[in-house]
Amino acid sequence: MVSRSYSNLLELATGESPSFGRMSRQIPRIMTVAGLISDIDDDRPESVSSEPSSSSALRDRIIIVANELPIRAQRKSGGGWIFSWDENSLLLQLKDGLGDDDFEVFYVGCLKEDIQVNEQDEVSQILLETFKCVPTFLTQELYTSYYHGFCKQQLWPLFHYMLPLSPDLGGRFNRPLWQAYVSVNKIFADRIMEVINPEDDFVWIHDYHLMVLPTFLRKRFNRVKLGFFLHSPFPSSEIYRTLPIREELLRALLNSDLIGFHTFDYARHFLSCCSRMLGLRYESKRGYIGIEYYGRTISIKILPVGIHMGQLQSVLSLQKTEEKVAELIKQFRDRDRIMLLGVDDMDIFKGISLKLLAMEQLLITHPEWQRKVVLVQIANPARGRGKDVKEVQDETKAAVKRINDTFGKPGYEPVMLIEEPLKFYERVAYYTVAECCLVTAVRDGMNLIPYEYIVSRQGNDKLDKLLGCESSALKKSMLVISEFIGCSPSLSGAIRVNPWNIDAVADAMECALEMEDAEKQLRHEKHFRYVSTHDVGYWARSFLLDLERACRDHVRQRCWGIGFGLSFRVVALDPNFRKLAMEHIFSTYKRTKSRAILLDYDGTLMPQASIDKSPTSKCLETLNTLCRDKNNTVFIVSAKSRKKLAEWFGSCENLGIAAEHGYFIRMKQDEEWETSLPVADCYWKQIVQPVMKLYTETTDGSTIEDRETALGWCYEDADPDFGSCQAKELFDHLESVLANEPVTVKSGQNIVEVKPQGVSKGLVAKRLLSAMQEKGTPADFVLCIGDDRSDEDMFKVISCSMEGPSILPRAEIFACTVGRKPSKAKYYLDDPSEIARLMHGLATVSRQNGALYPSQGA
């Protein structure tokens, strides 16, 4: 076994004994260029100590991975570099929010500046030693294809609902750009490999730039503790499904343990895509949403990010902030001007032009606000590039010029456009003076501008004095925000608008200006209470707490990888749950003399997706051979009606049939049908049928299956999301109206069933084993195979029967489910085709043993 720390690559490469005593919390080496390894910490005494020598060994270590490191780089005039923290980076604020006492944080990402190859070793050492940062170096060509190409031209527009209907409208899918994206994600994975302790470290990946990175990490370390947070919107399935590599991205994200989103809408869209495109099911248990994926449960986290309260409050206390606020008060308040503020990137999705049109409409419809209201629009530089950015700039400038030419007067311009980059303290000063903040983005993942505005309006004693407010006075603020941004659900006191409705936005601006101070104070108080308690630290701690919970079962699960390339995934199963070995069951079958075989039909002998549900001639031939073996008792146990099963299996004279989940039982073809319970009065069908009929009429693709003692509502051919939603509603509806009736409502695979109380497939298993015991031939071999929840009752009965007299003490028990999933069965087979091979193999053993009764025609 290799060292617990995979960072000591040189010892492994040279064949020397791994240094197990070396603490993985110290990262002794970092590979910077292929084939070169730089020693950094080897001279430190604590790096070779066999005992933890620092508090860092007691802390959880987190590796935060993002496109960019939270580092500023500046080249020295005489050569070399000066590095400093980027205080505005969310990743750094996240670290501050977590605190140094509980977590040790490392970063992996790119630098904003291009570092020459001959400088990369030195830069890596400095960043690792000083900042605990691991830089990822990319060539300019690769970075351009990855970031400005695939990320900004294809993923970013699509995730913001822009379809590439023409070459000019969003980027058409470009496979070389996709290959560059995958290559960069692979490079990031290689960098993480050099520093990770996979058994202990948590890895937290951020945003859409690195969506396939989870696959590369999971492929290297099946039990890696991996979280992913998407900071952009996730589009609806109708938009997302247009992406040619849609399944690859979904499967890559599902290699995480926890996936985070800002809002429920984004999470709901992701879950819908997993359901529609991958056929996966999700459910909520005790408040946590989880997706079952090859035995692993991927948790879904919904929590919007917050701001760094400490940083913002410290900026509010700066002398230069006070000076800027005083300057703005003279510029606006002292001249009886009311400032409305917009702060946006120069981006096609930020809706700056829509905001300007609304300002124009306000001045037209409410001329009394002319000469009084000024819209200050701070336009931050665009993060992407291309002609769409140039078009937004041109459109914005033209609108500003038009409005100022129409409504401007000497000494008054209704719109101020600030294009030069502002320092953070200057922006905070604008927040402090503005009476209302406007955010009219047409689509935005989160947008923290409203949060910053609210905290800035709360101010402090010195700013209150500048603004002429009493320190004890209630503060006030107003927000007009787009309903299409991620922070909108959190700010219930804001005036929410559809930014495309110019008249509605103008009315909202007028409403914000006219609102009474008392109402503004109440709204501000509500917002400030939320923002101050849900800061970036709360967000980070909550995410990591859920990540730790999601990874809790890693140690006790058996894991192995399957699939190639980006289709790779990990199968995780309980240690006692394993695949049924054909050779083992054949040898056991051969030496046993009293066998019970119970087989489900739909989804077991017959694939669930088959349109023709009747058994094939090969299936009938195999069953007939098994039934003719004098040592076998074979039963088909199904939810189908006895009429249908008798028709299908009429040629199998020795086959036992249990219909309608075991309510009707027939031991052989020439025997009468019996009931497992007293004959039921099905008067309750008169209640259930109209209800199911209603849901059938409103759910295209659904049908009603009417059986003698049961009713089923099937939605296999309905829309997956709508069918599932309707099934939940129908389930609740039926449970309500049947509360006092002697029936149970069960939810199965694409079906909601109502059947008499006490009926289950477990009764069939119990009855069969008891009958064999009464004949003096207790079972020494039991094989039970099924695929859904109703079959779990059989698995439970045969597992418990090992403690009773109905089977021999040394009997061989094979409870087998179809597919890898949580089950009471101890074995699984992958699909009905494997079950068919198993049945055929058992039939061959029976023929070879010569234990067959003569056939009916002999």
mmCIF file of N, CA, C and O in Angstrom, residues 717-780:
data_model
loop_
_atom_site.group_PDB
_atom_site.id
_atom_site.type_symbol
_atom_site.label_atom_id
_atom_site.label_comp_id
_atom_site.label_asym_id
_atom_site.label_seq_id
_atom_site.Cartn_x
_atom_site.Cartn_y
_atom_site.Cartn_z
ATOM 1 N N ASP A 717 -45.176 5.565 -19.833
ATOM 2 C CA ASP A 717 -45.040 6.267 -21.112
ATOM 3 C C ASP A 717 -45.335 7.760 -20.997
ATOM 4 O O ASP A 717 -45.404 8.460 -22.014
ATOM 5 N N ALA A 718 -45.530 8.249 -19.780
ATOM 6 C CA ALA A 718 -45.794 9.677 -19.579
ATOM 7 C C ALA A 718 -44.475 10.442 -19.500
ATOM 8 O O ALA A 718 -43.396 9.857 -19.388
ATOM 9 N N ASP A 719 -44.557 11.774 -19.564
ATOM 10 C CA ASP A 719 -43.386 12.607 -19.352
ATOM 11 C C ASP A 719 -42.795 12.277 -17.975
ATOM 12 O O ASP A 719 -43.538 12.233 -16.982
ATOM 13 N N PRO A 720 -41.477 12.023 -17.879
ATOM 14 C CA PRO A 720 -40.907 11.570 -16.609
ATOM 15 C C PRO A 720 -41.187 12.503 -15.435
ATOM 16 O O PRO A 720 -41.592 12.053 -14.363
ATOM 17 N N ASP A 721 -40.974 13.816 -15.649
ATOM 18 C CA ASP A 721 -41.181 14.759 -14.547
ATOM 19 C C ASP A 721 -42.649 14.896 -14.189
ATOM 20 O O ASP A 721 -43.024 14.836 -13.014
ATOM 21 N N PHE A 722 -43.487 15.063 -15.217
ATOM 22 C CA PHE A 722 -44.907 15.266 -14.947
ATOM 23 C C PHE A 722 -45.532 13.989 -14.391
ATOM 24 O O PHE A 722 -46.344 14.021 -13.461
ATOM 25 N N GLY A 723 -45.140 12.831 -14.959
ATOM 26 C CA GLY A 723 -45.674 11.561 -14.468
ATOM 27 C C GLY A 723 -45.318 11.330 -13.009
ATOM 28 O O GLY A 723 -46.166 10.928 -12.205
ATOM 29 N N SER A 724 -44.068 11.617 -12.654
ATOM 30 C CA SER A 724 -43.633 11.449 -11.265
ATOM 31 C C SER A 724 -44.373 12.397 -10.336
ATOM 32 O O SER A 724 -44.793 12.028 -9.233
ATOM 33 N N CYS A 725 -44.557 13.629 -10.803
ATOM 34 C CA CYS A 725 -45.276 14.627 -9.997
ATOM 35 C C CYS A 725 -46.727 14.210 -9.788
ATOM 36 O O CYS A 725 -47.261 14.272 -8.667
ATOM 37 N N GLN A 726 -47.367 13.757 -10.860
ATOM 38 C CA GLN A 726 -48.759 13.309 -10.770
ATOM 39 C C GLN A 726 -48.889 12.067 -9.890
ATOM 40 O O GLN A 726 -49.870 11.910 -9.146
ATOM 41 N N ALA A 727 -47.895 11.184 -9.964
ATOM 42 C CA ALA A 727 -47.933 9.965 -9.149
ATOM 43 C C ALA A 727 -47.889 10.306 -7.652
ATOM 44 O O ALA A 727 -48.608 9.704 -6.847
ATOM 45 N N LYS A 728 -47.049 11.268 -7.298
ATOM 46 C CA LYS A 728 -46.977 11.690 -5.891
ATOM 47 C C LYS A 728 -48.300 12.291 -5.437
ATOM 48 O O LYS A 728 -48.784 12.024 -4.330
ATOM 49 N N GLU A 729 -48.874 13.106 -6.315
ATOM 50 C CA GLU A 729 -50.156 13.736 -5.977
ATOM 51 C C GLU A 729 -51.252 12.679 -5.861
ATOM 52 O O GLU A 729 -52.073 12.712 -4.929
ATOM 53 N N LEU A 730 -51.274 11.721 -6.804
ATOM 54 C CA LEU A 730 -52.268 10.650 -6.772
ATOM 55 C C LEU A 730 -52.093 9.793 -5.518
ATOM 56 O O LEU A 730 -53.086 9.412 -4.876
ATOM 57 N N PHE A 731 -50.860 9.483 -5.179
ATOM 58 C CA PHE A 731 -50.578 8.683 -3.984
ATOM 59 C C PHE A 731 -51.184 9.352 -2.745
ATOM 60 O O PHE A 731 -51.888 8.708 -1.949
ATOM 61 N N ASP A 732 -50.915 10.646 -2.589
ATOM 62 C CA ASP A 732 -51.456 11.375 -1.428
ATOM 63 C C ASP A 732 -52.977 11.425 -1.466
ATOM 64 O O ASP A 732 -53.646 11.279 -0.430
ATOM 65 N N HIS A 733 -53.521 11.637 -2.671
ATOM 66 C CA HIS A 733 -54.973 11.713 -2.853
ATOM 67 C C HIS A 733 -55.637 10.397 -2.431
ATOM 68 O O HIS A 733 -56.615 10.378 -1.672
ATOM 69 N N LEU A 734 -55.076 9.288 -2.929
ATOM 70 C CA LEU A 734 -55.658 7.975 -2.621
ATOM 71 C C LEU A 734 -55.509 7.620 -1.145
ATOM 72 O O LEU A 734 -56.433 7.055 -0.541
ATOM 73 N N GLU A 735 -54.361 7.917 -0.564
ATOM 74 C CA GLU A 735 -54.197 7.643 0.866
ATOM 75 C C GLU A 735 -55.220 8.401 1.694
ATOM 76 O O GLU A 735 -55.710 7.908 2.711
ATOM 77 N N SER A 736 -55.562 9.599 1.228
ATOM 78 C CA SER A 736 -56.544 10.414 1.960
ATOM 79 C C SER A 736 -57.943 9.820 1.859
ATOM 80 O O SER A 736 -58.623 9.630 2.868
ATOM 81 N N VAL A 737 -58.367 9.470 0.636
ATOM 82 C CA VAL A 737 -59.755 9.005 0.455
ATOM 83 C C VAL A 737 -59.937 7.554 0.907
ATOM 84 O O VAL A 737 -61.056 7.112 1.147
ATOM 85 N N LEU A 738 -58.828 6.801 1.028
ATOM 86 C CA LEU A 738 -58.922 5.391 1.421
ATOM 87 C C LEU A 738 -58.449 5.143 2.855
ATOM 88 O O LEU A 738 -58.160 3.998 3.230
ATOM 89 N N ALA A 739 -58.372 6.209 3.642
ATOM 90 C CA ALA A 739 -57.823 6.096 4.997
ATOM 91 C C ALA A 739 -58.545 5.061 5.843
ATOM 92 O O ALA A 739 -57.924 4.378 6.668
ATOM 93 N N ASN A 740 -59.841 4.896 5.649
ATOM 94 C CA ASN A 740 -60.622 3.983 6.485
ATOM 95 C C ASN A 740 -60.996 2.687 5.770
ATOM 96 O O ASN A 740 -61.864 1.938 6.237
ATOM 97 N N GLU A 741 -60.365 2.418 4.631
ATOM 98 C CA GLU A 741 -60.672 1.217 3.860
ATOM 99 C C GLU A 741 -59.600 0.147 4.095
ATOM 100 O O GLU A 741 -58.443 0.468 4.380
ATOM 101 N N PRO A 742 -59.951 -1.148 3.938
ATOM 102 C CA PRO A 742 -58.994 -2.244 4.193
ATOM 103 C C PRO A 742 -58.037 -2.471 3.017
ATOM 104 O O PRO A 742 -57.902 -3.597 2.518
ATOM 105 N N VAL A 743 -57.410 -1.411 2.561
ATOM 106 C CA VAL A 743 -56.497 -1.507 1.415
ATOM 107 C C VAL A 743 -55.223 -0.720 1.726
ATOM 108 O O VAL A 743 -55.186 0.105 2.639
ATOM 109 N N THR A 744 -54.193 -0.970 0.943
ATOM 110 C CA THR A 744 -52.957 -0.190 1.039
ATOM 111 C C THR A 744 -52.645 0.431 -0.316
ATOM 112 O O THR A 744 -52.959 -0.159 -1.364
ATOM 113 N N VAL A 745 -52.033 1.610 -0.282
ATOM 114 C CA VAL A 745 -51.588 2.297 -1.504
ATOM 115 C C VAL A 745 -50.077 2.162 -1.577
ATOM 116 O O VAL A 745 -49.368 2.499 -0.629
ATOM 117 N N LYS A 746 -49.586 1.620 -2.677
ATOM 118 C CA LYS A 746 -48.159 1.391 -2.850
ATOM 119 C C LYS A 746 -47.653 2.118 -4.094
ATOM 120 O O LYS A 746 -48.343 2.181 -5.118
ATOM 121 N N SER A 747 -46.442 2.649 -3.988
ATOM 122 C CA SER A 747 -45.798 3.303 -5.128
ATOM 123 C C SER A 747 -44.663 2.417 -5.606
ATOM 124 O O SER A 747 -43.767 2.074 -4.822
ATOM 125 N N GLY A 748 -44.711 2.008 -6.870
ATOM 126 C CA GLY A 748 -43.670 1.158 -7.438
ATOM 127 C C GLY A 748 -42.990 1.841 -8.601
ATOM 128 O O GLY A 748 -43.073 3.060 -8.770
ATOM 129 N N GLN A 749 -42.316 1.067 -9.428
ATOM 130 C CA GLN A 749 -41.607 1.615 -10.572
ATOM 131 C C GLN A 749 -42.601 1.999 -11.661
ATOM 132 O O GLN A 749 -43.195 1.149 -12.315
ATOM 133 N N ASN A 750 -42.829 3.294 -11.807
ATOM 134 C CA ASN A 750 -43.769 3.853 -12.794
ATOM 135 C C ASN A 750 -45.208 3.397 -12.568
ATOM 136 O O ASN A 750 -45.977 3.292 -13.529
ATOM 137 N N ILE A 751 -45.585 3.113 -11.312
ATOM 138 C CA ILE A 751 -46.952 2.680 -11.044
ATOM 139 C C ILE A 751 -47.349 3.059 -9.617
ATOM 140 O O ILE A 751 -46.512 3.085 -8.714
ATOM 141 N N VAL A 752 -48.625 3.404 -9.463
ATOM 142 C CA VAL A 752 -49.229 3.573 -8.137
ATOM 143 C C VAL A 752 -50.329 2.526 -8.035
ATOM 144 O O VAL A 752 -51.227 2.480 -8.886
ATOM 145 N N GLU A 753 -50.253 1.658 -7.019
ATOM 146 C CA GLU A 753 -51.179 0.534 -6.903
ATOM 147 C C GLU A 753 -52.017 0.625 -5.631
ATOM 148 O O GLU A 753 -51.546 1.110 -4.598
ATOM 149 N N VAL A 754 -53.230 0.122 -5.740
ATOM 150 C CA VAL A 754 -54.089 -0.063 -4.568
ATOM 151 C C VAL A 754 -54.438 -1.543 -4.504
ATOM 152 O O VAL A 754 -54.916 -2.122 -5.488
ATOM 153 N N LYS A 755 -54.187 -2.163 -3.344
ATOM 154 C CA LYS A 755 -54.448 -3.598 -3.201
ATOM 155 C C LYS A 755 -54.909 -3.880 -1.766
ATOM 156 O O LYS A 755 -54.726 -3.047 -0.873
ATOM 157 N N PRO A 756 -55.503 -5.047 -1.542
ATOM 158 C CA PRO A 756 -55.984 -5.374 -0.193
ATOM 159 C C PRO A 756 -54.851 -5.382 0.837
ATOM 160 O O PRO A 756 -53.712 -5.751 0.517
ATOM 161 N N GLN A 757 -55.160 -5.008 2.042
ATOM 162 C CA GLN A 757 -54.169 -5.020 3.112
ATOM 163 C C GLN A 757 -53.668 -6.447 3.357
ATOM 164 O O GLN A 757 -54.423 -7.404 3.281
ATOM 165 N N GLY A 758 -52.409 -6.583 3.642
ATOM 166 C CA GLY A 758 -51.829 -7.888 3.988
ATOM 167 C C GLY A 758 -51.316 -8.666 2.811
ATOM 168 O O GLY A 758 -50.629 -9.673 2.976
ATOM 169 N N VAL A 759 -51.637 -8.237 1.585
ATOM 170 C CA VAL A 759 -51.176 -8.958 0.392
ATOM 171 C C VAL A 759 -49.752 -8.509 0.070
ATOM 172 O O VAL A 759 -49.476 -7.320 -0.035
ATOM 173 N N SER A 760 -48.870 -9.482 -0.058
ATOM 174 C CA SER A 760 -47.493 -9.160 -0.459
ATOM 175 C C SER A 760 -46.848 -10.404 -1.040
ATOM 176 O O SER A 760 -47.289 -11.531 -0.801
ATOM 177 N N LYS A 761 -45.805 -10.199 -1.791
ATOM 178 C CA LYS A 761 -45.075 -11.334 -2.357
ATOM 179 C C LYS A 761 -44.393 -12.160 -1.267
ATOM 180 O O LYS A 761 -44.068 -13.330 -1.477
ATOM 181 N N GLY A 762 -44.184 -11.533 -0.106
ATOM 182 C CA GLY A 762 -43.602 -12.274 1.014
ATOM 183 C C GLY A 762 -44.465 -13.437 1.445
ATOM 184 O O GLY A 762 -43.964 -14.484 1.892
ATOM 185 N N LEU A 763 -45.810 -13.292 1.310
ATOM 186 C CA LEU A 763 -46.726 -14.381 1.662
ATOM 187 C C LEU A 763 -46.480 -15.605 0.790
ATOM 188 O O LEU A 763 -46.591 -16.748 1.244
ATOM 189 N N VAL A 764 -46.166 -15.370 -0.483
ATOM 190 C CA VAL A 764 -45.918 -16.488 -1.413
ATOM 191 C C VAL A 764 -44.674 -17.260 -0.974
ATOM 192 O O VAL A 764 -44.668 -18.496 -0.922
ATOM 193 N N ALA A 765 -43.610 -16.507 -0.673
ATOM 194 C CA ALA A 765 -42.373 -17.165 -0.246
ATOM 195 C C ALA A 765 -42.597 -17.971 1.028
ATOM 196 O O ALA A 765 -42.147 -19.125 1.144
ATOM 197 N N LYS A 766 -43.320 -17.391 1.975
ATOM 198 C CA LYS A 766 -43.578 -18.069 3.244
ATOM 199 C C LYS A 766 -44.398 -19.332 3.010
ATOM 200 O O LYS A 766 -44.108 -20.401 3.567
ATOM 201 N N ARG A 767 -45.416 -19.221 2.150
ATOM 202 C CA ARG A 767 -46.295 -20.368 1.895
ATOM 203 C C ARG A 767 -45.546 -21.483 1.170
ATOM 204 O O ARG A 767 -45.711 -22.663 1.489
ATOM 205 N N LEU A 768 -44.722 -21.128 0.206
ATOM 206 C CA LEU A 768 -43.987 -22.137 -0.554
ATOM 207 C C LEU A 768 -43.014 -22.904 0.342
ATOM 208 O O LEU A 768 -42.959 -24.144 0.310
ATOM 209 N N LEU A 769 -42.263 -22.189 1.160
ATOM 210 C CA LEU A 769 -41.295 -22.850 2.036
ATOM 211 C C LEU A 769 -41.991 -23.736 3.075
ATOM 212 O O LEU A 769 -41.509 -24.830 3.395
ATOM 213 N N SER A 770 -43.141 -23.262 3.567
ATOM 214 C CA SER A 770 -43.905 -24.077 4.537
ATOM 215 C C SER A 770 -44.439 -25.341 3.882
ATOM 216 O O SER A 770 -44.432 -26.433 4.484
ATOM 217 N N ALA A 771 -44.949 -25.224 2.645
ATOM 218 C CA ALA A 771 -45.494 -26.378 1.920
ATOM 219 C C ALA A 771 -44.413 -27.431 1.686
ATOM 220 O O ALA A 771 -44.658 -28.639 1.805
ATOM 221 N N MET A 772 -43.203 -26.992 1.354
ATOM 222 C CA MET A 772 -42.111 -27.932 1.133
ATOM 223 C C MET A 772 -41.732 -28.638 2.434
ATOM 224 O O MET A 772 -41.432 -29.837 2.445
ATOM 225 N N GLN A 773 -41.775 -27.901 3.543
ATOM 226 C CA GLN A 773 -41.462 -28.514 4.838
ATOM 227 C C GLN A 773 -42.513 -29.558 5.216
ATOM 228 O O GLN A 773 -42.190 -30.650 5.713
ATOM 229 N N GLU A 774 -43.813 -29.228 4.960
ATOM 230 C CA GLU A 774 -44.897 -30.148 5.309
ATOM 231 C C GLU A 774 -44.804 -31.446 4.517
ATOM 232 O O GLU A 774 -45.213 -32.509 4.980
ATOM 233 N N LYS A 775 -44.246 -31.364 3.308
ATOM 234 C CA LYS A 775 -44.077 -32.572 2.486
ATOM 235 C C LYS A 775 -42.869 -33.401 2.929
ATOM 236 O O LYS A 775 -42.603 -34.478 2.372
ATOM 237 N N GLY A 776 -42.118 -32.874 3.884
ATOM 238 C CA GLY A 776 -40.925 -33.584 4.338
ATOM 239 C C GLY A 776 -39.710 -33.317 3.491
ATOM 240 O O GLY A 776 -38.715 -34.051 3.584
ATOM 241 N N THR A 777 -39.783 -32.292 2.651
ATOM 242 C CA THR A 777 -38.629 -31.945 1.809
ATOM 243 C C THR A 777 -38.279 -30.465 1.994
ATOM 244 O O THR A 777 -38.432 -29.656 1.069
ATOM 245 N N PRO A 778 -37.859 -30.109 3.211
ATOM 246 C CA PRO A 778 -37.517 -28.687 3.419
ATOM 247 C C PRO A 778 -36.410 -28.250 2.463
ATOM 248 O O PRO A 778 -35.534 -29.054 2.092
ATOM 249 N N ALA A 779 -36.471 -27.013 2.069
ATOM 250 C CA ALA A 779 -35.558 -26.513 1.032
ATOM 251 C C ALA A 779 -34.119 -26.463 1.535
ATOM 252 O O ALA A 779 -33.850 -26.044 2.667
ATOM 253 N N ASP A 780 -33.207 -26.924 0.677
ATOM 254 C CA ASP A 780 -31.784 -26.753 0.962
ATOM 255 C C ASP A 780 -31.138 -25.789 -0.042
ATOM 256 O O ASP A 780 -29.945 -25.526 -0.010
#
